CSV table of C-alpha atoms in Angstrom, one decimal:
chain,number,residue,atom,x,y,z
H,1132,MET,CA,43.7,41.1,-19.2
H,1133,ASP,CA,41.5,40.3,-22.2
H,1134,THR,CA,38.9,39.0,-19.9
H,1135,ILE,CA,38.8,42.1,-17.8
H,1136,ALA,CA,38.8,44.3,-21.0
H,1137,SER,CA,35.8,42.3,-22.3
H,1138,LEU,CA,33.9,42.7,-19.1
H,1139,PHE,CA,34.4,46.5,-19.3
H,1140,SER,CA,33.8,46.8,-23.0
H,1141,PHE,CA,30.8,49.0,-22.4
H,1142,ILE,CA,33.3,51.6,-21.3
H,1143,THR,CA,36.3,50.9,-23.5
H,1144,THR,CA,34.2,50.9,-26.7
H,1145,PRO,CA,32.8,54.4,-26.2
H,1146,VAL,CA,36.2,55.8,-25.2
H,1147,SER,CA,37.9,54.3,-28.2
H,1148,TRP,CA,35.2,55.7,-30.5
H,1149,VAL,CA,35.6,59.2,-29.1
H,1150,ILE,CA,39.4,59.0,-29.5
H,1151,VAL,CA,39.0,57.9,-33.1
H,1152,GLN,CA,36.6,60.8,-33.9
H,1153,PHE,CA,39.0,63.3,-32.5
H,1154,HIS,CA,41.9,61.6,-34.4
H,1155,THR,CA,40.0,62.0,-37.7
H,1156,VAL,CA,39.7,65.7,-37.1
H,1157,TYR,CA,43.3,66.3,-36.0
H,1158,GLY,CA,44.7,63.8,-38.5
H,1159,ALA,CA,43.4,66.0,-41.3
H,1160,VAL,CA,45.4,68.9,-40.0
H,1161,PHE,CA,48.7,67.4,-38.6
H,1162,GLY,CA,48.7,64.0,-40.4
H,1163,PRO,CA,47.2,60.7,-39.2
H,1164,ASP,CA,50.4,59.1,-38.0
H,1165,THR,CA,51.8,62.1,-36.0
H,1166,GLY,CA,52.0,62.4,-32.3
H,1167,TRP,CA,50.1,65.7,-32.5
H,1168,ALA,CA,47.0,64.0,-33.9
H,1169,TRP,CA,46.9,61.2,-31.3
H,1170,GLY,CA,48.1,63.4,-28.4
H,1171,LEU,CA,45.5,66.1,-29.0
H,1172,SER,CA,42.9,63.4,-29.4
H,1173,ILE,CA,43.7,62.3,-25.8
H,1174,VAL,CA,43.7,65.9,-24.5
H,1175,SER,CA,40.3,66.5,-26.2
H,1176,LEU,CA,39.0,63.4,-24.5
H,1177,VAL,CA,40.0,64.8,-21.1
H,1178,ILE,CA,38.4,68.1,-21.8
H,1179,LEU,CA,35.2,66.4,-22.9
H,1180,ILE,CA,35.1,64.3,-19.8
H,1181,ARG,CA,35.8,67.2,-17.5
H,1182,ILE,CA,33.0,69.3,-19.1
H,1183,CYS,CA,30.6,66.5,-18.5
H,1184,LEU,CA,31.8,66.3,-14.8
H,1185,ILE,CA,31.1,70.0,-14.1
H,1186,PRO,CA,27.7,69.3,-12.5
H,1187,LEU,CA,29.4,66.8,-10.2
H,1188,PHE,CA,32.1,69.3,-9.4
H,1189,VAL,CA,29.4,71.9,-8.5
H,1190,LYS,CA,27.9,69.3,-6.2
H,1191,GLN,CA,31.3,68.7,-4.7
H,1192,ILE,CA,31.6,72.5,-4.0
H,1193,LYS,CA,28.2,72.6,-2.3
H,1194,ALA,CA,29.1,69.6,-0.2
H,1195,THR,CA,32.3,71.3,0.8
H,1196,ARG,CA,30.4,74.4,1.8
H,1197,ALA,CA,28.1,72.3,3.9
H,1198,MET,CA,31.1,70.9,5.7
H,1199,GLN,CA,32.3,74.4,6.4
H,1200,THR,CA,29.0,75.4,8.0
H,1201,LEU,CA,29.3,72.4,10.3
H,1202,GLN,CA,32.7,73.4,11.6
H,1203,PRO,CA,31.3,75.3,14.7
H,1204,GLU,CA,29.4,72.2,15.7
H,1205,MET,CA,32.5,70.1,15.1
H,1206,LYS,CA,34.5,72.3,17.3
H,1207,LYS,CA,32.0,72.0,20.1
H,1208,ILE,CA,32.1,68.2,19.8
H,1209,GLN,CA,35.9,68.2,19.9
H,1210,GLU,CA,35.9,70.4,23.0
H,1211,ARG,CA,33.2,68.3,24.7
H,1212,TYR,CA,34.8,64.9,24.0
H,1213,LYS,CA,38.5,65.9,23.8
H,1214,ASN,CA,39.5,63.0,26.1
H,1215,ASP,CA,37.3,60.4,24.4
H,1216,LYS,CA,38.4,59.9,20.7
H,1217,GLN,CA,35.9,57.1,20.1
H,1218,ARG,CA,32.9,59.1,21.3
H,1219,GLN,CA,34.2,62.1,19.4
H,1220,SER,CA,34.2,60.0,16.1
H,1221,GLU,CA,30.7,58.7,16.9
H,1222,GLU,CA,29.3,62.2,17.4
H,1223,MET,CA,31.0,63.4,14.2
H,1224,MET,CA,29.4,60.6,12.2
H,1225,LYS,CA,26.1,61.3,13.8
H,1226,LEU,CA,26.4,65.0,12.8
H,1227,TYR,CA,27.3,64.0,9.2
H,1228,LYS,CA,24.2,61.8,9.0
H,1229,GLU,CA,21.8,64.4,10.4
H,1230,SER,CA,23.1,67.2,8.1
H,1231,GLY,CA,23.3,64.9,5.0
H,1232,THR,CA,26.9,65.7,4.3
H,1233,ASN,CA,29.7,63.4,3.4
H,1234,PRO,CA,33.4,64.1,4.3
H,1235,LEU,CA,34.5,62.0,1.3
H,1236,SER,CA,32.7,64.2,-1.2
H,1237,SER,CA,35.9,65.8,-2.3
H,1238,CYS,CA,36.9,62.4,-3.9
H,1239,LEU,CA,33.8,62.3,-6.2
H,1240,PRO,CA,35.4,63.8,-9.3
H,1241,ILE,CA,38.3,61.3,-9.0
H,1242,LEU,CA,36.0,58.4,-8.5
H,1243,ALA,CA,33.9,59.5,-11.5
H,1244,GLN,CA,37.0,59.7,-13.7
H,1245,SER,CA,38.2,56.2,-12.8
H,1246,PRO,CA,36.1,54.3,-15.3
H,1247,PHE,CA,37.3,56.5,-18.2
H,1248,PHE,CA,40.9,56.3,-17.0
H,1249,PHE,CA,40.6,52.5,-16.8
H,1250,ALA,CA,39.1,52.3,-20.3
H,1251,LEU,CA,41.9,54.6,-21.8
H,1252,TYR,CA,44.5,52.5,-20.1
H,1253,HIS,CA,43.3,49.3,-21.7
H,1254,VAL,CA,43.0,51.0,-25.1
H,1255,LEU,CA,46.6,52.2,-25.0
H,1256,ASN,CA,47.8,48.9,-23.5
H,1257,GLY,CA,46.2,47.1,-26.4
H,1258,ILE,CA,48.0,49.5,-28.8
H,1259,ALA,CA,51.3,48.7,-27.1
H,1260,SER,CA,50.6,44.9,-27.3
H,1261,GLY,CA,49.5,45.1,-30.9
H,1262,LYS,CA,45.9,44.2,-30.2
H,1263,THR,CA,42.8,45.9,-31.5
H,1264,ILE,CA,40.3,47.0,-28.9
H,1265,GLY,CA,36.9,48.8,-29.2
H,1266,VAL,CA,36.6,50.5,-32.6
H,1267,ILE,CA,40.3,50.7,-33.2
H,1268,ASN,CA,41.1,48.4,-36.2
H,1269,ASP,CA,44.4,47.2,-37.6
H,1270,GLN,CA,44.9,50.4,-39.7
H,1271,LEU,CA,44.4,52.7,-36.7
H,1272,LEU,CA,46.5,50.3,-34.5
H,1273,ALA,CA,49.5,50.7,-36.9
H,1274,SER,CA,49.0,54.5,-37.0
H,1275,ALA,CA,48.9,54.8,-33.2
H,1276,GLN,CA,52.1,52.7,-32.9
H,1277,LYS,CA,54.0,55.0,-35.2
H,1278,ALA,CA,52.9,58.1,-33.2
H,1279,HIS,CA,55.6,59.7,-31.0
H,1280,ILE,CA,55.2,62.5,-28.4
H,1281,ILE,CA,58.4,64.4,-28.0
H,1282,GLY,CA,60.3,61.3,-29.1
H,1283,ALA,CA,58.5,58.8,-27.0
H,1284,PRO,CA,56.0,56.4,-28.5
H,1285,LEU,CA,52.3,56.7,-27.4
H,1286,ALA,CA,52.3,53.1,-26.0
H,1287,ALA,CA,55.8,53.1,-24.4
H,1288,LYS,CA,56.3,52.9,-20.6
H,1289,PHE,CA,59.1,53.9,-18.2
H,1290,THR,CA,59.7,50.2,-17.3
H,1291,ASP,CA,59.9,48.9,-20.8
H,1292,GLY,CA,63.1,47.4,-22.0
H,1293,SER,CA,65.3,48.5,-24.9
H,1294,GLY,CA,64.0,45.7,-27.1
H,1295,LYS,CA,60.4,46.7,-26.8
H,1296,VAL,CA,61.1,50.4,-27.1
H,1297,GLY,CA,63.3,49.7,-30.2
H,1298,ALA,CA,60.4,47.8,-31.8
H,1299,LEU,CA,58.3,51.0,-31.4
H,1300,GLY,CA,61.0,53.0,-33.2
H,1301,ALA,CA,62.4,55.0,-30.3
H,1302,SER,CA,65.4,54.9,-27.9
H,1303,LEU,CA,65.2,53.9,-24.2
H,1304,THR,CA,66.7,57.2,-23.1
H,1305,ASP,CA,64.1,59.3,-24.8
H,1306,VAL,CA,61.3,57.2,-23.4
H,1307,ARG,CA,62.6,57.4,-19.8
H,1308,VAL,CA,63.4,61.1,-19.9
H,1309,VAL,CA,60.0,62.0,-21.3
H,1310,THR,CA,58.1,59.7,-19.0
H,1311,ALA,CA,60.1,60.9,-15.9
H,1312,ILE,CA,59.3,64.6,-16.8
H,1313,MET,CA,55.6,63.8,-17.2
H,1314,ILE,CA,55.5,61.9,-13.9
H,1315,VAL,CA,57.1,64.8,-12.0
H,1316,LEU,CA,54.8,67.3,-13.6
H,1317,MET,CA,51.8,65.1,-12.9
H,1318,SER,CA,52.7,64.7,-9.2
H,1319,ALA,CA,53.7,68.4,-8.8
H,1320,SER,CA,50.4,69.6,-10.2
H,1321,GLN,CA,48.4,67.2,-7.9
H,1322,PHE,CA,50.4,68.4,-4.9
H,1323,TYR,CA,49.9,72.1,-5.7
H,1324,THR,CA,46.2,71.6,-6.2
H,1325,GLN,CA,45.8,70.1,-2.8
H,1326,ARG,CA,48.2,72.5,-1.2
H,1327,GLN,CA,46.4,75.6,-2.4
H,1328,LEU,CA,43.1,74.1,-1.1
H,1329,MET,CA,44.6,73.6,2.3
H,1330,THR,CA,46.5,76.9,2.7
H,1331,LYS,CA,44.1,79.3,1.0
H,1332,ASN,CA,40.6,77.9,1.0
H,1333,VAL,CA,40.2,76.3,4.4
H,1334,ASP,CA,39.0,78.0,7.6
H,1335,THR,CA,42.1,77.6,9.8
H,1336,THR,CA,40.3,78.7,13.0
H,1337,VAL,CA,38.6,75.3,13.3
H,1338,LYS,CA,40.5,72.0,13.1
H,1339,THR,CA,38.4,69.1,12.0
H,1340,PRO,CA,39.0,65.5,10.8
H,1341,PHE,CA,38.0,66.8,7.4
H,1342,MET,CA,41.1,69.0,7.4
H,1343,GLN,CA,43.3,66.2,8.5
H,1344,GLN,CA,41.9,64.0,5.7
H,1345,GLN,CA,42.7,66.7,3.1
H,1346,LYS,CA,46.2,67.2,4.5
H,1347,MET,CA,46.8,63.5,4.3
H,1348,LEU,CA,45.6,63.4,0.6
H,1349,MET,CA,47.9,66.3,-0.2
H,1350,TYR,CA,50.9,64.0,0.4
H,1351,VAL,CA,49.4,60.6,-0.5
H,1352,PHE,CA,48.2,61.4,-4.0
H,1353,PRO,CA,51.5,62.7,-5.4
H,1354,VAL,CA,53.3,59.7,-4.1
H,1355,MET,CA,50.7,57.4,-5.6
H,1356,PHE,CA,51.0,59.1,-9.0
H,1357,ALA,CA,54.8,58.8,-8.9
H,1358,VAL,CA,54.7,55.1,-8.0
H,1359,PHE,CA,52.0,54.0,-10.5
H,1360,GLY,CA,53.1,56.5,-13.1
H,1361,ILE,CA,56.2,54.4,-14.1
H,1362,ASN,CA,53.8,51.6,-15.2
H,1363,PHE,CA,51.5,54.0,-17.3
H,1364,PRO,CA,51.9,54.3,-21.1
H,1365,VAL,CA,52.8,57.7,-22.4
H,1366,GLY,CA,49.3,58.2,-23.6
H,1367,VAL,CA,47.9,57.6,-20.1
H,1368,LEU,CA,50.4,60.1,-18.7
H,1369,VAL,CA,49.2,62.6,-21.2
H,1370,TYR,CA,45.6,62.0,-20.1
H,1371,TRP,CA,46.4,62.2,-16.3
H,1372,LEU,CA,48.7,65.3,-16.7
H,1373,THR,CA,45.9,67.1,-18.6
H,1374,THR,CA,43.2,66.3,-16.1
H,1375,ASN,CA,45.5,67.5,-13.2
H,1376,VAL,CA,46.2,70.8,-15.0
H,1377,TRP,CA,42.4,71.2,-15.6
H,1378,THR,CA,41.7,70.5,-11.9
H,1379,MET,CA,44.4,73.0,-10.8
H,1380,GLY,CA,43.0,75.7,-13.0
H,1381,GLN,CA,39.4,75.0,-11.9
H,1382,GLN,CA,40.4,75.0,-8.3
H,1383,MET,CA,42.2,78.4,-8.7
H,1384,TYR,CA,39.1,79.9,-10.3
H,1385,VAL,CA,36.9,78.7,-7.5
H,1386,ILE,CA,39.3,79.9,-4.7
H,1387,ARG,CA,39.5,83.3,-6.3
H,1388,ASN,CA,35.8,83.9,-7.0
H,1389,ASN,CA,34.0,81.8,-4.5
H,1390,PRO,CA,36.3,81.3,-1.4
H,1391,THR,CA,35.5,79.5,1.8
H,1392,PRO,CA,34.3,81.7,4.6
H,1393,GLY,CA,37.0,82.4,7.1
H,1394,SER,CA,39.9,81.4,4.8
H,1395,LYS,CA,42.8,83.5,3.5
H,1396,ALA,CA,41.2,83.4,0.1
H,1397,GLN,CA,38.1,85.1,1.5
H,1398,ALA,CA,40.2,87.9,3.0
H,1399,ALA,CA,41.9,88.5,-0.3
H,1400,TYR,CA,38.6,88.4,-2.2
H,1401,LEU,CA,36.8,90.8,0.2
H,1402,GLU,CA,39.7,93.2,0.0
H,1403,ARG,CA,39.5,93.2,-3.8
H,1404,LEU,CA,35.7,93.6,-3.6
H,1405,THR,CA,36.0,96.5,-1.2
H,1406,LYS,CA,38.3,98.4,-3.6
H,1407,HIS,CA,36.0,97.6,-6.6
H,1408,VAL,CA,32.8,98.7,-4.8
H,1409,THR,CA,34.2,101.9,-3.3
H,1410,HIS,CA,35.7,102.9,-6.7
H,1411,HIS,CA,32.5,102.3,-8.7
H,1412,GLY,CA,29.9,102.8,-6.0
H,1413,LYS,CA,28.0,99.7,-7.0
H,1414,VAL,CA,28.1,95.9,-7.4
H,1415,GLY,CA,28.3,94.5,-10.9
H,1416,ARG,CA,28.3,90.7,-11.0
H,1417,ARG,CA,25.6,88.4,-9.7
H,1418,SER,CA,28.1,86.3,-7.8
H,1419,GLU,CA,29.3,89.4,-5.9
H,1420,LYS,CA,25.7,90.3,-5.0
H,1421,ALA,CA,25.2,86.7,-3.7
H,1422,ILE,CA,28.3,86.9,-1.5
H,1423,ILE,CA,27.3,90.4,-0.1
H,1424,LYS,CA,23.7,89.1,0.5
H,1425,ALA,CA,25.1,86.1,2.5
H,1426,ILE,CA,27.4,88.4,4.6
H,1427,VAL,CA,24.5,90.8,5.4
H,1428,SER,CA,22.2,87.9,6.4
H,1429,LYS,CA,24.8,86.6,8.9
H,1430,GLY,CA,24.4,89.6,11.2
H,1431,ARG,CA,26.4,89.0,14.4
H,1432,ASP,CA,27.8,85.7,13.1
H,1433,ARG,CA,30.1,87.4,10.6
H,1434,ASN,CA,33.8,86.5,10.8
H,1435,GLU,CA,36.7,88.9,11.1
H,1436,PHE,CA,37.1,89.4,7.4
H,1437,GLU,CA,33.4,90.0,6.8
H,1438,ARG,CA,33.2,92.6,9.6
H,1439,LYS,CA,36.2,94.4,8.1
H,1440,PHE,CA,34.4,94.4,4.7
H,1441,ILE,CA,31.3,96.0,6.2
H,1442,ASN,CA,33.3,98.6,8.1
H,1443,GLY,CA,35.3,99.4,4.9
H,1444,LEU,CA,32.0,100.2,3.1
H,1445,SER,CA,30.8,102.3,6.0
H,1446,LYS,CA,34.0,104.4,6.0
H,1447,ALA,CA,33.4,105.0,2.2
H,1448,GLY,CA,29.9,106.2,2.9
H,1449,LEU,CA,28.3,103.0,1.5
H,1450,ALA,CA,25.9,100.5,3.1
H,1451,ALA,CA,25.4,96.9,2.1
H,1452,GLN,CA,21.8,95.9,1.6
H,1453,ALA,CA,20.0,92.7,2.3
H,1454,ASP,CA,19.5,92.0,-1.4
H,1455,GLY,CA,23.2,92.2,-2.1
H,1456,THR,CA,23.3,95.7,-3.5
H,1457,VAL,CA,25.2,98.7,-2.2
H,1458,LEU,CA,23.8,102.2,-1.7
H,1459,LYS,CA,25.3,105.5,-0.9
H,1460,SER,CA,24.1,107.1,2.3
H,1461,ASP,CA,25.2,108.8,5.5
H,1462,SER,CA,23.1,106.6,7.7
H,1463,GLN,CA,20.9,103.7,6.5
H,1464,THR,CA,18.8,101.2,8.3
H,1465,VAL,CA,17.8,98.0,6.5
H,1466,THR,CA,14.6,96.2,7.6
H,1467,VAL,CA,13.8,92.7,6.4
H,1468,ALA,CA,10.1,91.8,6.6
H,1469,GLU,CA,8.8,88.3,7.1
H,1470,ASP,CA,7.9,88.0,3.4
H,1471,GLY,CA,11.5,88.7,2.4
H,1472,THR,CA,10.9,92.4,1.3
H,1473,THR,CA,13.5,94.9,2.3
H,1474,THR,CA,13.0,98.5,3.4
H,1475,THR,CA,15.8,101.1,3.6
H,1476,THR,CA,15.4,104.1,5.8
H,1477,THR,CA,17.8,107.0,5.5
H,1478,THR,CA,18.2,109.3,8.5
H,1479,ALA,CA,20.2,112.4,8.9
H,1480,THR,CA,22.9,112.5,11.5
H,1481,ALA,CA,21.8,114.5,14.6
H,1482,PRO,CA,24.2,117.2,15.9
H,1483,LYS,CA,26.1,116.3,19.0
H,1484,ARG,CA,24.7,117.7,22.2
H,1485,GLN,CA,27.1,120.1,23.8
H,1486,GLN,CA,27.6,119.5,27.5
H,1487,PRO,CA,27.5,122.6,29.8
H,1488,LYS,CA,30.8,123.7,31.2
H,1489,ARG,CA,31.4,122.7,34.8
H,1490,GLN,CA,31.4,125.6,37.2
H,1491,THR,CA,33.9,126.1,39.9
H,1492,LYS,CA,33.0,126.1,43.6
H,1493,ALA,CA,33.3,129.9,43.8
H,1494,GLN,CA,31.0,130.4,40.8
H,1495,ARG,CA,28.4,128.0,42.3
H,1496,GLN,CA,28.5,129.8,45.6
H,1497,SER,CA,28.3,133.3,44.1
H,1498,GLY,CA,25.4,132.1,41.8
H,1499,GLY,CA,23.5,130.7,44.8
H,1500,SER,CA,23.9,133.9,46.8
H,1501,LYS,CA,22.7,136.0,43.9
H,1502,GLN,CA,19.6,133.8,43.5
H,1503,ALA,CA,19.0,133.9,47.3
H,1504,ASP,CA,19.2,137.8,47.2
H,1505,ALA,CA,16.9,138.0,44.3
H,1506,GLY,CA,14.4,135.7,46.0
H,1507,ALA,CA,14.6,137.8,49.2
H,1508,GLN,CA,13.9,141.0,47.3
H,1509,GLU,CA,11.0,139.4,45.5
H,1510,ALA,CA,9.6,138.2,48.8
H,1511,ASP,CA,10.0,141.7,50.3
H,1512,ALA,CA,8.1,143.3,47.4
H,1513,ASP,CA,5.3,140.7,47.8
H,1514,ALA,CA,5.1,141.4,51.5
H,1515,ASP,CA,4.9,145.1,51.0
H,1516,ALA,CA,2.2,144.8,48.5
H,1517,ASP,CA,0.1,142.4,50.7
H,1518,ALA,CA,0.6,144.2,54.0
H,1519,SER,CA,-0.9,147.7,53.4
H,1520,PRO,CA,-1.9,150.0,56.3
H,1521,THR,CA,-5.6,150.0,55.3
H,1522,SER,CA,-6.0,146.3,55.6
H,1523,LEU,CA,-3.8,145.5,58.6
H,1524,GLY,CA,-3.3,147.0,61.9
H,1525,LYS,CA,-0.1,148.4,63.2
H,1526,SER,CA,0.4,145.6,65.6
H,1527,GLU,CA,0.0,142.8,63.0
H,1528,GLN,CA,2.1,144.3,60.2
H,1529,PRO,CA,5.6,143.9,61.7
H,1530,GLN,CA,4.8,140.4,63.0
H,1531,ASP,CA,3.6,139.0,59.6
H,1532,ALA,CA,6.0,140.8,57.3
H,1533,GLU,CA,9.1,140.2,59.2
H,1534,PRO,CA,9.0,136.4,59.2
H,1535,ALA,CA,8.1,136.3,55.5
H,1536,ALA,CA,11.1,138.5,54.7
H,1537,LYS,CA,13.4,136.4,56.8
H,1538,GLN,CA,12.0,133.2,55.3
H,1539,ALA,CA,12.6,134.5,51.8
H,1540,ALA,CA,16.1,135.6,52.7
H,1541,LYS,CA,17.0,132.0,53.7
H,1542,PRO,CA,19.4,130.3,51.2
H,1543,GLY,CA,16.9,127.6,50.3
H,1544,ALA,CA,13.9,129.8,49.4
H,1545,GLY,CA,15.2,131.0,46.0
H,1546,THR,CA,14.0,129.7,42.6
H,1547,ARG,CA,16.8,127.1,42.7
H,1548,SER,CA,17.7,124.9,45.6
H,1549,LYS,CA,21.1,124.4,47.0
H,1550,ALA,CA,21.1,120.9,45.5
H,1551,GLN,CA,20.7,122.4,42.0
H,1552,SER,CA,23.4,125.0,42.5
H,1553,GLY,CA,25.8,122.3,43.6
H,1554,GLN,CA,26.2,123.2,47.3
H,1555,ARG,CA,24.1,120.5,49.1
H,1556,LYS,CA,22.1,117.6,47.9
H,1557,ASN,CA,19.0,118.2,50.0
H,1558,PRO,CA,18.0,121.8,50.9
H,1559,GLN,CA,17.8,122.6,54.6
H,1560,ARG,CA,14.3,123.3,55.9
H,1561,PRO,CA,14.0,126.9,57.0
H,1562,LYS,CA,13.6,127.5,60.6
H,1563,SER,CA,10.3,128.8,61.9
H,1564,PRO,CA,10.5,132.5,63.2
H,1565,SER,CA,10.6,133.0,66.8
H,1566,LYS,CA,7.5,134.5,68.4
H,1567,LYS,CA,7.8,137.7,70.2
């Protein structure tokens, strides 16, 4: 164990130094030999490490979003090779390689914490064994051994015997009760973190190996914590419980404010955003503008929740713009140019065109006969004006005027044909007058 600790002294020495610095601060308030001073030093170490890991966590979120965008392609591969599991796995790995994503990216924060966890374990194990490690000298070693957290020594374990626990100034019952409670809380917090990720922040419409992996981790990690937790000192349990609580709170914040598209969390978020925007008539935060901008840019590729959000804004007389803002208008058209500029055109709603009432058969027939009579009368007047006694002879007048009047009196010679009045599709050609 000493050989391993010496090999990783480049980690154990900085970790022990950070703990000592925090202990100096808290020792001045609570006393140097109290459990509060050493316990809060470990908690502060966790917070410092997790703050340093925030950029890695952001990278993890981006990688997870990239995995979500690949889900339609994954679904196609599953349907295409549903009878060939080996070919399906090969195509999945090829897709991951081409897109530059990694399905194991969700484990990055845990892998990054492992060296710090390892270093803290050896520091606390050295305290339990009475050995100095890193910058912890004999004086600090004696102070840490006297520290108790809710009756359990900082270096005590669940598997320790009564003799070793008695040497640290505590009872075996207190140690096992405290460690058992901390192990249960540690496993429960880990399970809840994975469960809320699977039930709220995953697109359930597409089933991928990534989802199966997350589901497996949801049950494997709590069991691992419960099994290995009985061999952890109380100080390490404080460290791991604190980091699990931090992860759970961080995950809840991300799920609430930046949910995965197509998940239940997105449905709840867009419902809250619809109420906020319709009440205030505008978008306040930059993150909300970014989400609205992403929804508008999808166009026809929007999911059910995103279409419901756009329709909710339309019913409230609002329209989402391509830049993420929301404007009030009856009817708006957003045009996105090639250079990225947006143009909004507002148009008034045109009145509806009223359709003419449909006439009955009797009305159509009476209307057609009236038009035919009017046409006949007009034709008679034209014939009387053209055929005067001074220009025509008596023999020509009755022969020319009579056919014109008869032709005008025909049903198809009016201003409207029978097809327009609704009687016949093609008007009948008038018959030529018989020659006398």
